[in-house]
Short mmCIF file of N, CA and C in Angstrom, two decimals:
data_model
loop_
_atom_site.label_atom_id
_atom_site.label_comp_id
_atom_site.label_asym_id
_atom_site.label_seq_id
_atom_site.Cartn_x
_atom_site.Cartn_y
_atom_site.Cartn_z
N UNK A 686 -46.83 2.89 -180.30
CA UNK A 686 -46.27 4.13 -179.84
C UNK A 686 -47.24 4.86 -178.93
N UNK A 687 -48.47 4.84 -179.30
CA UNK A 687 -49.47 5.55 -178.51
C UNK A 687 -49.54 4.97 -177.09
N UNK A 688 -49.46 3.63 -176.97
CA UNK A 688 -49.51 3.00 -175.65
C UNK A 688 -48.30 3.37 -174.82
N UNK A 689 -47.15 3.49 -175.47
CA UNK A 689 -45.92 3.85 -174.78
C UNK A 689 -46.04 5.25 -174.15
N UNK A 690 -46.55 6.23 -174.91
CA UNK A 690 -46.72 7.59 -174.38
C UNK A 690 -47.72 7.61 -173.23
N UNK A 691 -48.79 6.85 -173.34
CA UNK A 691 -49.79 6.79 -172.26
C UNK A 691 -49.14 6.21 -171.00
N UNK A 692 -48.31 5.18 -171.18
CA UNK A 692 -47.63 4.57 -170.04
C UNK A 692 -46.65 5.55 -169.40
N UNK A 693 -45.91 6.29 -170.21
CA UNK A 693 -44.97 7.28 -169.69
C UNK A 693 -45.73 8.37 -168.93
N UNK A 694 -46.84 8.83 -169.51
CA UNK A 694 -47.65 9.85 -168.83
C UNK A 694 -48.17 9.33 -167.50
N UNK A 695 -48.64 8.08 -167.50
CA UNK A 695 -49.18 7.51 -166.27
C UNK A 695 -48.08 7.39 -165.21
N UNK A 696 -46.91 6.90 -165.60
CA UNK A 696 -45.79 6.77 -164.66
C UNK A 696 -45.34 8.16 -164.22
N UNK A 697 -45.22 9.05 -165.17
CA UNK A 697 -44.80 10.42 -164.83
C UNK A 697 -45.80 11.08 -163.91
N UNK A 698 -47.08 10.89 -164.16
CA UNK A 698 -48.12 11.47 -163.30
C UNK A 698 -48.03 10.92 -161.89
N UNK A 699 -47.82 9.59 -161.79
CA UNK A 699 -47.69 8.97 -160.48
C UNK A 699 -46.45 9.49 -159.76
N UNK A 700 -45.38 9.65 -160.50
CA UNK A 700 -44.14 10.15 -159.91
C UNK A 700 -44.31 11.54 -159.34
N UNK A 701 -45.04 12.38 -160.05
CA UNK A 701 -45.31 13.73 -159.56
C UNK A 701 -46.15 13.67 -158.30
N UNK A 702 -47.16 12.79 -158.31
CA UNK A 702 -48.02 12.66 -157.13
C UNK A 702 -47.21 12.16 -155.94
N UNK A 703 -46.34 11.17 -156.16
CA UNK A 703 -45.51 10.64 -155.09
C UNK A 703 -44.56 11.71 -154.57
N UNK A 704 -43.94 12.44 -155.46
CA UNK A 704 -43.03 13.52 -155.04
C UNK A 704 -43.79 14.59 -154.27
N UNK A 705 -44.99 14.93 -154.75
CA UNK A 705 -45.79 15.94 -154.05
C UNK A 705 -46.16 15.46 -152.66
N UNK A 706 -46.53 14.18 -152.55
CA UNK A 706 -46.89 13.63 -151.25
C UNK A 706 -45.69 13.68 -150.31
N UNK A 707 -44.49 13.38 -150.85
CA UNK A 707 -43.28 13.43 -150.03
C UNK A 707 -42.99 14.83 -149.53
N UNK A 708 -43.15 15.82 -150.39
CA UNK A 708 -42.93 17.21 -149.99
C UNK A 708 -43.96 17.63 -148.95
N UNK A 709 -45.21 17.24 -149.17
CA UNK A 709 -46.27 17.57 -148.22
C UNK A 709 -45.99 16.94 -146.86
N UNK A 710 -45.61 15.65 -146.86
CA UNK A 710 -45.28 14.96 -145.62
C UNK A 710 -44.11 15.64 -144.93
N UNK A 711 -43.07 15.96 -145.66
CA UNK A 711 -41.91 16.63 -145.09
C UNK A 711 -42.31 17.97 -144.51
N UNK A 712 -43.15 18.70 -145.22
CA UNK A 712 -43.62 20.00 -144.74
C UNK A 712 -44.43 19.86 -143.47
N UNK A 713 -45.27 18.84 -143.39
CA UNK A 713 -46.06 18.62 -142.19
C UNK A 713 -45.17 18.26 -141.01
N UNK A 714 -44.20 17.39 -141.26
CA UNK A 714 -43.31 16.99 -140.18
C UNK A 714 -42.47 18.14 -139.67
N UNK A 715 -41.90 18.91 -140.55
CA UNK A 715 -41.06 20.01 -140.11
C UNK A 715 -41.89 21.14 -139.55
N UNK A 716 -43.07 21.36 -140.09
CA UNK A 716 -43.94 22.42 -139.60
C UNK A 716 -44.45 22.12 -138.21
N UNK A 717 -44.82 20.86 -137.97
CA UNK A 717 -45.35 20.49 -136.67
C UNK A 717 -44.26 20.41 -135.61
N UNK A 718 -43.09 19.92 -135.99
CA UNK A 718 -42.05 19.71 -134.99
C UNK A 718 -41.63 21.02 -134.34
N UNK A 719 -41.75 22.12 -135.03
CA UNK A 719 -41.39 23.41 -134.44
C UNK A 719 -42.37 23.81 -133.35
N UNK A 720 -43.61 23.27 -133.42
CA UNK A 720 -44.63 23.62 -132.44
C UNK A 720 -44.53 22.80 -131.17
N UNK A 721 -43.80 21.69 -131.19
CA UNK A 721 -43.70 20.83 -130.03
C UNK A 721 -42.47 21.19 -129.21
N UNK A 722 -42.63 21.14 -127.87
CA UNK A 722 -41.48 21.35 -127.01
C UNK A 722 -41.27 20.08 -126.18
N UNK A 723 -40.30 20.10 -125.32
CA UNK A 723 -39.98 18.92 -124.52
C UNK A 723 -41.17 18.49 -123.66
N UNK A 724 -41.94 19.46 -123.17
CA UNK A 724 -43.11 19.17 -122.36
C UNK A 724 -44.14 18.37 -123.15
N UNK A 725 -44.38 18.76 -124.41
CA UNK A 725 -45.33 18.04 -125.26
C UNK A 725 -44.86 16.62 -125.54
N UNK A 726 -43.57 16.45 -125.76
CA UNK A 726 -43.01 15.13 -126.05
C UNK A 726 -43.13 14.23 -124.82
N UNK A 727 -42.83 14.78 -123.64
CA UNK A 727 -42.96 14.03 -122.39
C UNK A 727 -44.42 13.62 -122.18
N UNK A 728 -45.33 14.56 -122.41
CA UNK A 728 -46.76 14.30 -122.24
C UNK A 728 -47.23 13.18 -123.17
N UNK A 729 -46.80 13.21 -124.42
CA UNK A 729 -47.17 12.18 -125.39
C UNK A 729 -46.66 10.81 -124.94
N UNK A 730 -45.45 10.76 -124.42
CA UNK A 730 -44.89 9.51 -123.92
C UNK A 730 -45.67 8.99 -122.73
N UNK A 731 -46.01 9.89 -121.81
CA UNK A 731 -46.82 9.51 -120.65
C UNK A 731 -48.18 8.99 -121.08
N UNK A 732 -48.79 9.70 -122.02
CA UNK A 732 -50.13 9.34 -122.48
C UNK A 732 -50.16 7.94 -123.08
N UNK A 733 -49.12 7.59 -123.81
CA UNK A 733 -49.09 6.29 -124.46
C UNK A 733 -48.72 5.15 -123.51
N UNK A 734 -48.18 5.45 -122.34
CA UNK A 734 -47.73 4.39 -121.44
C UNK A 734 -48.61 4.24 -120.18
N UNK A 735 -49.77 4.88 -120.16
CA UNK A 735 -50.69 4.78 -119.02
C UNK A 735 -52.10 4.48 -119.53
N UNK A 736 -52.92 3.84 -118.68
CA UNK A 736 -54.32 3.62 -119.08
C UNK A 736 -55.00 4.98 -119.30
N UNK A 737 -55.95 5.03 -120.22
CA UNK A 737 -56.64 6.30 -120.47
C UNK A 737 -57.48 6.72 -119.26
N UNK A 738 -57.55 8.01 -119.06
CA UNK A 738 -58.34 8.59 -117.98
C UNK A 738 -59.75 8.82 -118.50
N UNK A 739 -60.75 8.26 -117.82
CA UNK A 739 -62.14 8.52 -118.20
C UNK A 739 -62.52 9.89 -117.62
N UNK A 740 -63.33 10.64 -118.34
CA UNK A 740 -63.65 12.01 -117.93
C UNK A 740 -65.16 12.20 -117.83
N UNK A 741 -65.57 12.86 -116.74
CA UNK A 741 -66.95 13.28 -116.53
C UNK A 741 -66.88 14.77 -116.22
N UNK A 742 -67.80 15.55 -116.74
CA UNK A 742 -67.81 16.98 -116.47
C UNK A 742 -67.15 17.76 -117.57
N UNK A 743 -66.64 18.93 -117.21
CA UNK A 743 -66.17 19.87 -118.22
C UNK A 743 -64.78 20.40 -117.90
N UNK A 744 -63.74 19.60 -118.22
CA UNK A 744 -62.38 20.11 -117.98
C UNK A 744 -61.99 21.11 -119.06
N UNK A 745 -61.05 21.97 -118.72
CA UNK A 745 -60.39 22.76 -119.75
C UNK A 745 -59.19 21.95 -120.19
N UNK A 746 -58.52 22.38 -121.23
CA UNK A 746 -57.31 21.68 -121.67
C UNK A 746 -56.31 21.62 -120.52
N UNK A 747 -56.13 22.75 -119.82
CA UNK A 747 -55.16 22.82 -118.73
C UNK A 747 -55.53 21.94 -117.55
N UNK A 748 -56.82 21.94 -117.14
CA UNK A 748 -57.20 21.13 -115.98
C UNK A 748 -57.14 19.64 -116.30
N UNK A 749 -57.45 19.27 -117.52
CA UNK A 749 -57.34 17.86 -117.91
C UNK A 749 -55.88 17.41 -117.91
N UNK A 750 -55.02 18.22 -118.48
CA UNK A 750 -53.61 17.86 -118.59
C UNK A 750 -52.96 17.71 -117.21
N UNK A 751 -53.21 18.65 -116.30
CA UNK A 751 -52.59 18.56 -114.97
C UNK A 751 -53.16 17.36 -114.21
N UNK A 752 -54.45 17.09 -114.37
CA UNK A 752 -55.07 15.96 -113.68
C UNK A 752 -54.49 14.65 -114.18
N UNK A 753 -54.33 14.52 -115.48
CA UNK A 753 -53.71 13.30 -116.02
C UNK A 753 -52.31 13.13 -115.45
N UNK A 754 -51.56 14.20 -115.41
CA UNK A 754 -50.18 14.12 -114.89
C UNK A 754 -50.16 13.72 -113.42
N UNK A 755 -51.09 14.24 -112.63
CA UNK A 755 -51.15 13.86 -111.22
C UNK A 755 -51.38 12.35 -111.10
N UNK A 756 -52.35 11.83 -111.84
CA UNK A 756 -52.65 10.39 -111.79
C UNK A 756 -51.44 9.59 -112.25
N UNK A 757 -50.80 10.01 -113.34
CA UNK A 757 -49.63 9.29 -113.85
C UNK A 757 -48.49 9.27 -112.85
N UNK A 758 -48.20 10.41 -112.21
CA UNK A 758 -47.10 10.48 -111.25
C UNK A 758 -47.41 9.64 -110.01
N UNK A 759 -48.68 9.63 -109.58
CA UNK A 759 -49.06 8.77 -108.45
C UNK A 759 -48.84 7.31 -108.85
N UNK A 760 -49.31 6.93 -110.03
CA UNK A 760 -49.16 5.55 -110.52
C UNK A 760 -47.69 5.15 -110.65
N UNK A 761 -46.87 6.08 -111.10
CA UNK A 761 -45.45 5.80 -111.30
C UNK A 761 -44.66 5.79 -109.99
N UNK A 762 -45.25 6.31 -108.91
CA UNK A 762 -44.56 6.37 -107.63
C UNK A 762 -43.44 7.38 -107.60
N UNK A 763 -43.56 8.43 -108.41
CA UNK A 763 -42.50 9.45 -108.51
C UNK A 763 -42.86 10.67 -107.67
N UNK A 764 -42.46 10.64 -106.39
CA UNK A 764 -42.81 11.72 -105.46
C UNK A 764 -42.25 13.06 -105.90
N UNK A 765 -41.00 13.09 -106.37
CA UNK A 765 -40.40 14.35 -106.81
C UNK A 765 -41.12 14.92 -108.01
N UNK A 766 -41.45 14.06 -108.97
CA UNK A 766 -42.17 14.51 -110.17
C UNK A 766 -43.58 14.96 -109.81
N UNK A 767 -44.24 14.25 -108.89
CA UNK A 767 -45.57 14.66 -108.44
C UNK A 767 -45.49 16.00 -107.71
N UNK A 768 -44.52 16.15 -106.83
CA UNK A 768 -44.35 17.40 -106.09
C UNK A 768 -44.09 18.58 -107.03
N UNK A 769 -43.43 18.33 -108.15
CA UNK A 769 -43.15 19.42 -109.10
C UNK A 769 -44.43 19.97 -109.74
N UNK A 770 -45.53 19.24 -109.62
CA UNK A 770 -46.82 19.70 -110.14
C UNK A 770 -47.58 20.54 -109.11
N UNK A 771 -47.01 20.66 -107.91
CA UNK A 771 -47.65 21.39 -106.82
C UNK A 771 -47.57 22.90 -107.00
N UNK A 772 -48.39 23.58 -106.23
CA UNK A 772 -48.45 25.04 -106.21
C UNK A 772 -47.13 25.57 -105.66
N UNK A 773 -46.38 26.37 -106.45
CA UNK A 773 -45.09 26.87 -105.98
C UNK A 773 -45.20 27.83 -104.79
N UNK A 774 -46.40 28.32 -104.50
CA UNK A 774 -46.58 29.21 -103.35
C UNK A 774 -46.65 28.43 -102.04
N UNK A 775 -46.81 27.10 -102.13
CA UNK A 775 -46.90 26.29 -100.92
C UNK A 775 -45.51 25.85 -100.46
N UNK A 776 -45.39 25.54 -99.18
CA UNK A 776 -44.14 25.09 -98.58
C UNK A 776 -43.66 23.81 -99.26
N UNK A 777 -42.40 23.80 -99.71
CA UNK A 777 -41.83 22.64 -100.43
C UNK A 777 -41.89 21.35 -99.64
N UNK A 778 -41.61 21.44 -98.34
CA UNK A 778 -41.64 20.25 -97.49
C UNK A 778 -43.04 19.67 -97.39
N UNK A 779 -44.04 20.53 -97.26
CA UNK A 779 -45.43 20.10 -97.18
C UNK A 779 -45.86 19.47 -98.50
N UNK A 780 -45.47 20.09 -99.60
CA UNK A 780 -45.81 19.56 -100.93
C UNK A 780 -45.17 18.19 -101.12
N UNK A 781 -43.91 18.03 -100.76
CA UNK A 781 -43.20 16.75 -100.92
C UNK A 781 -43.86 15.66 -100.06
N UNK A 782 -44.18 15.99 -98.81
CA UNK A 782 -44.81 15.02 -97.91
C UNK A 782 -46.20 14.64 -98.44
N UNK A 783 -46.93 15.61 -98.98
CA UNK A 783 -48.25 15.34 -99.56
C UNK A 783 -48.10 14.39 -100.75
N UNK A 784 -47.12 14.64 -101.59
CA UNK A 784 -46.87 13.75 -102.74
C UNK A 784 -46.59 12.33 -102.27
N UNK A 785 -45.77 12.19 -101.26
CA UNK A 785 -45.46 10.86 -100.73
C UNK A 785 -46.71 10.19 -100.18
N UNK A 786 -47.56 10.98 -99.48
CA UNK A 786 -48.80 10.44 -98.93
C UNK A 786 -49.75 9.98 -100.03
N UNK A 787 -49.88 10.78 -101.08
CA UNK A 787 -50.78 10.43 -102.18
C UNK A 787 -50.31 9.14 -102.86
N UNK A 788 -49.00 9.01 -103.05
CA UNK A 788 -48.46 7.80 -103.68
C UNK A 788 -48.70 6.58 -102.79
N UNK A 789 -48.45 6.72 -101.49
CA UNK A 789 -48.65 5.60 -100.56
C UNK A 789 -50.13 5.20 -100.52
N UNK A 790 -51.02 6.17 -100.49
CA UNK A 790 -52.45 5.88 -100.36
C UNK A 790 -53.09 5.43 -101.67
N UNK A 791 -52.69 6.02 -102.78
CA UNK A 791 -53.43 5.83 -104.04
C UNK A 791 -52.60 5.22 -105.18
N UNK A 792 -51.36 4.86 -104.91
CA UNK A 792 -50.47 4.36 -105.96
C UNK A 792 -51.00 3.16 -106.71
N UNK A 793 -51.54 2.19 -105.98
CA UNK A 793 -52.05 0.98 -106.62
C UNK A 793 -53.27 1.30 -107.47
N UNK A 794 -54.20 2.06 -106.94
CA UNK A 794 -55.42 2.40 -107.66
C UNK A 794 -55.17 3.25 -108.90
N UNK A 795 -54.16 4.12 -108.84
CA UNK A 795 -53.86 5.01 -109.97
C UNK A 795 -53.29 4.25 -111.16
N UNK A 796 -52.85 3.02 -110.96
CA UNK A 796 -52.29 2.22 -112.05
C UNK A 796 -53.39 1.62 -112.94
N UNK A 797 -54.61 1.58 -112.44
CA UNK A 797 -55.71 0.98 -113.18
C UNK A 797 -56.64 2.03 -113.77
N UNK A 798 -57.91 1.63 -113.93
CA UNK A 798 -58.91 2.53 -114.50
C UNK A 798 -59.23 3.64 -113.50
N UNK A 799 -59.17 4.89 -113.99
CA UNK A 799 -59.48 6.06 -113.17
C UNK A 799 -60.46 6.94 -113.93
N UNK A 800 -61.49 7.39 -113.23
CA UNK A 800 -62.42 8.38 -113.79
C UNK A 800 -62.18 9.67 -113.04
N UNK A 801 -62.04 10.75 -113.78
CA UNK A 801 -61.87 12.08 -113.19
C UNK A 801 -63.14 12.87 -113.47
N UNK A 802 -63.76 13.35 -112.41
CA UNK A 802 -64.94 14.21 -112.58
C UNK A 802 -64.53 15.64 -112.30
N UNK A 803 -64.77 16.50 -113.28
CA UNK A 803 -64.40 17.91 -113.21
C UNK A 803 -65.64 18.72 -112.86
N UNK A 804 -65.57 19.42 -111.74
CA UNK A 804 -66.72 20.17 -111.26
C UNK A 804 -66.71 21.61 -111.75
N UNK A 805 -67.90 22.08 -112.09
CA UNK A 805 -68.11 23.43 -112.62
C UNK A 805 -67.23 23.63 -113.85
N UNK A 806 -66.90 24.85 -114.20
CA UNK A 806 -66.08 25.08 -115.40
C UNK A 806 -64.65 25.38 -114.98
N UNK A 807 -63.70 25.10 -115.86
CA UNK A 807 -62.30 25.15 -115.48
C UNK A 807 -61.48 26.27 -116.08
N UNK A 808 -62.05 27.46 -116.22
CA UNK A 808 -61.23 28.54 -116.80
C UNK A 808 -60.30 29.16 -115.77
N UNK A 809 -60.69 29.13 -114.49
CA UNK A 809 -59.84 29.74 -113.48
C UNK A 809 -59.29 28.72 -112.50
N UNK A 810 -60.13 27.89 -111.94
CA UNK A 810 -59.69 26.81 -111.04
C UNK A 810 -60.76 25.74 -111.09
N UNK A 811 -60.43 24.55 -110.62
CA UNK A 811 -61.40 23.48 -110.73
C UNK A 811 -61.18 22.42 -109.65
N UNK A 812 -62.28 21.97 -109.08
CA UNK A 812 -62.26 20.81 -108.19
C UNK A 812 -62.37 19.58 -109.06
N UNK A 813 -61.56 18.58 -108.77
CA UNK A 813 -61.57 17.34 -109.54
C UNK A 813 -61.64 16.18 -108.55
N UNK A 814 -62.54 15.25 -108.81
CA UNK A 814 -62.63 14.06 -107.98
C UNK A 814 -62.18 12.87 -108.81
N UNK A 815 -61.22 12.15 -108.28
CA UNK A 815 -60.67 10.97 -108.94
C UNK A 815 -61.30 9.72 -108.35
N UNK A 816 -61.85 8.88 -109.20
CA UNK A 816 -62.42 7.60 -108.79
C UNK A 816 -61.48 6.50 -109.28
N UNK A 817 -60.83 5.82 -108.35
CA UNK A 817 -59.88 4.76 -108.68
C UNK A 817 -60.63 3.43 -108.59
N UNK A 818 -61.04 2.93 -109.74
CA UNK A 818 -61.97 1.81 -109.80
C UNK A 818 -61.40 0.51 -109.25
N UNK A 819 -60.13 0.24 -109.47
CA UNK A 819 -59.54 -1.02 -109.02
C UNK A 819 -59.52 -1.18 -107.51
N UNK A 820 -59.37 -0.08 -106.80
CA UNK A 820 -59.30 -0.13 -105.34
C UNK A 820 -60.55 0.44 -104.68
N UNK A 821 -61.44 1.05 -105.46
CA UNK A 821 -62.65 1.66 -104.89
C UNK A 821 -62.37 2.95 -104.14
N UNK A 822 -61.20 3.52 -104.31
CA UNK A 822 -60.84 4.75 -103.60
C UNK A 822 -61.32 5.99 -104.35
N UNK A 823 -61.45 7.07 -103.58
CA UNK A 823 -61.85 8.37 -104.13
C UNK A 823 -60.87 9.41 -103.60
N UNK A 824 -60.42 10.30 -104.48
CA UNK A 824 -59.49 11.36 -104.10
C UNK A 824 -59.91 12.66 -104.76
N UNK A 825 -60.08 13.70 -103.96
CA UNK A 825 -60.41 15.03 -104.47
C UNK A 825 -59.13 15.85 -104.57
N UNK A 826 -58.95 16.55 -105.70
CA UNK A 826 -57.83 17.48 -105.84
C UNK A 826 -58.36 18.83 -106.31
N UNK A 827 -57.56 19.84 -106.07
CA UNK A 827 -57.91 21.21 -106.46
C UNK A 827 -56.82 21.71 -107.40
N UNK A 828 -57.19 22.04 -108.64
CA UNK A 828 -56.20 22.52 -109.60
C UNK A 828 -56.45 24.00 -109.89
N UNK A 829 -55.35 24.72 -110.12
CA UNK A 829 -55.43 26.16 -110.35
C UNK A 829 -54.27 26.62 -111.21
N UNK A 830 -54.46 27.73 -111.94
CA UNK A 830 -53.36 28.23 -112.77
C UNK A 830 -52.37 29.02 -111.91
N UNK A 831 -51.11 28.95 -112.29
CA UNK A 831 -50.04 29.71 -111.63
C UNK A 831 -49.18 30.33 -112.71
N UNK A 832 -48.53 31.41 -112.37
CA UNK A 832 -47.59 32.01 -113.30
C UNK A 832 -46.19 31.51 -112.95
N UNK A 833 -45.59 30.79 -113.88
CA UNK A 833 -44.24 30.25 -113.68
C UNK A 833 -43.39 30.76 -114.84
N UNK A 834 -42.34 31.48 -114.51
CA UNK A 834 -41.49 32.09 -115.53
C UNK A 834 -42.32 32.89 -116.54
N UNK A 835 -43.23 33.68 -116.03
CA UNK A 835 -44.12 34.57 -116.81
C UNK A 835 -44.98 33.80 -117.81
N UNK A 836 -45.26 32.55 -117.50
CA UNK A 836 -46.10 31.73 -118.35
C UNK A 836 -47.15 31.07 -117.45
N UNK A 837 -48.42 31.10 -117.87
CA UNK A 837 -49.46 30.45 -117.08
C UNK A 837 -49.38 28.94 -117.24
N UNK A 838 -49.31 28.24 -116.12
CA UNK A 838 -49.31 26.79 -116.10
C UNK A 838 -50.28 26.34 -115.02
N UNK A 839 -50.80 25.15 -115.15
CA UNK A 839 -51.72 24.62 -114.14
C UNK A 839 -50.94 23.85 -113.09
N UNK A 840 -51.35 24.01 -111.84
CA UNK A 840 -50.73 23.33 -110.71
C UNK A 840 -51.82 22.74 -109.83
N UNK A 841 -51.42 21.88 -108.92
CA UNK A 841 -52.36 21.25 -108.00
C UNK A 841 -52.01 21.67 -106.58
N UNK A 842 -53.03 21.97 -105.79
CA UNK A 842 -52.81 22.30 -104.39
C UNK A 842 -52.42 21.02 -103.66
N UNK A 843 -51.33 21.08 -102.91
CA UNK A 843 -50.82 19.89 -102.21
C UNK A 843 -50.47 20.27 -100.78
N UNK A 844 -51.50 20.28 -99.91
CA UNK A 844 -51.30 20.67 -98.51
C UNK A 844 -51.91 19.62 -97.59
N UNK A 845 -51.51 18.36 -97.78
CA UNK A 845 -52.02 17.26 -96.97
C UNK A 845 -50.85 16.42 -96.43
N UNK A 846 -50.03 17.02 -95.52
CA UNK A 846 -48.87 16.30 -95.01
C UNK A 846 -49.22 15.17 -94.03
N UNK A 847 -50.46 15.16 -93.53
CA UNK A 847 -50.91 14.10 -92.64
C UNK A 847 -51.51 12.98 -93.50
N UNK A 848 -51.01 11.75 -93.39
CA UNK A 848 -51.53 10.66 -94.22
C UNK A 848 -53.04 10.46 -94.12
N UNK A 849 -53.60 10.64 -92.93
CA UNK A 849 -55.05 10.47 -92.76
C UNK A 849 -55.81 11.55 -93.54
N UNK A 850 -55.30 12.77 -93.48
CA UNK A 850 -55.93 13.88 -94.23
C UNK A 850 -55.83 13.64 -95.73
N UNK A 851 -54.68 13.12 -96.18
CA UNK A 851 -54.47 12.87 -97.60
C UNK A 851 -55.44 11.82 -98.14
N UNK A 852 -55.83 10.85 -97.31
CA UNK A 852 -56.70 9.77 -97.75
C UNK A 852 -58.18 10.04 -97.46
N UNK A 853 -58.49 11.11 -96.72
CA UNK A 853 -59.88 11.41 -96.35
C UNK A 853 -60.69 11.85 -97.56
N UNK A 854 -61.99 11.56 -97.51
CA UNK A 854 -62.91 11.97 -98.57
C UNK A 854 -63.86 13.01 -97.98
N UNK A 855 -63.95 14.17 -98.62
CA UNK A 855 -64.84 15.24 -98.15
C UNK A 855 -66.28 14.75 -98.17
N UNK A 856 -67.10 15.20 -97.22
CA UNK A 856 -68.49 14.72 -97.13
C UNK A 856 -69.34 15.00 -98.38
N UNK A 857 -69.05 16.04 -99.11
CA UNK A 857 -69.87 16.38 -100.27
C UNK A 857 -69.59 15.51 -101.49
N UNK A 858 -68.46 14.78 -101.49
CA UNK A 858 -68.04 14.02 -102.66
C UNK A 858 -68.93 12.79 -102.84
N UNK A 859 -69.58 12.65 -104.00
CA UNK A 859 -70.43 11.48 -104.24
C UNK A 859 -69.62 10.20 -104.40
N UNK A 860 -70.29 9.06 -104.17
CA UNK A 860 -69.63 7.75 -104.24
C UNK A 860 -69.38 7.31 -105.68
N UNK A 861 -70.14 7.86 -106.64
CA UNK A 861 -69.95 7.49 -108.04
C UNK A 861 -69.93 8.75 -108.90
N UNK A 862 -69.19 8.72 -110.01
CA UNK A 862 -69.10 9.89 -110.88
C UNK A 862 -70.46 10.27 -111.46
N UNK A 863 -70.69 11.58 -111.56
CA UNK A 863 -71.88 12.08 -112.23
C UNK A 863 -73.10 12.28 -111.35
N UNK A 864 -73.06 11.86 -110.09
CA UNK A 864 -74.22 11.97 -109.20
C UNK A 864 -74.71 13.40 -109.03
N UNK A 865 -73.79 14.35 -108.99
CA UNK A 865 -74.17 15.75 -108.80
C UNK A 865 -74.23 16.53 -110.11
N UNK A 866 -74.11 15.82 -111.22
CA UNK A 866 -74.12 16.52 -112.51
C UNK A 866 -72.91 17.41 -112.71
N UNK A 867 -71.78 17.05 -112.07
CA UNK A 867 -70.53 17.80 -112.18
C UNK A 867 -70.67 19.25 -111.76
N UNK A 868 -71.60 19.51 -110.83
CA UNK A 868 -71.79 20.85 -110.29
C UNK A 868 -71.69 20.76 -108.77
N UNK A 869 -70.83 21.61 -108.21
CA UNK A 869 -70.68 21.61 -106.75
C UNK A 869 -71.86 22.32 -106.13
N UNK A 870 -72.36 21.74 -105.05
CA UNK A 870 -73.43 22.38 -104.30
C UNK A 870 -72.79 23.33 -103.30
N UNK A 871 -73.16 24.60 -103.38
CA UNK A 871 -72.55 25.58 -102.50
C UNK A 871 -73.55 26.10 -101.51
#
């Protein structure tokens, strides 16, 4: 009899632990799902379907996220989606043409290993240099916060409608990440 009660207590104890774990898991799932929006779900899908972006320097959450999206949209060849990341204050036609130029020039390289070097600190705006290792290309972008529907979001300046300008590398940009210690010389 004594063994039977011990067995019942052990099973009952395990059952309580299993039920508690189920409630905790359910609580975590429902609690977290309310915090995610469509943008977060899209970002998670993008993140899992692209090579990881190597990082040098000091991005903010916003500058890292917009930079990853720029690389992903270039790699995917989605000019409209890339243009949607542009500064809304810029001319739509110029932004669209710039997106097309970036995809034509850097599409192949963006599909492989990319290192993004973030210059200075990214609380207000940030210069980012992309090193596309597979093709040996280098692309500098400028990211900045914008107010969209009364919400701050990060955007990228896209004013390179000339293909040669879009593919040009500024003279100050180093050939390899980290050469300047992620600090712009002014």
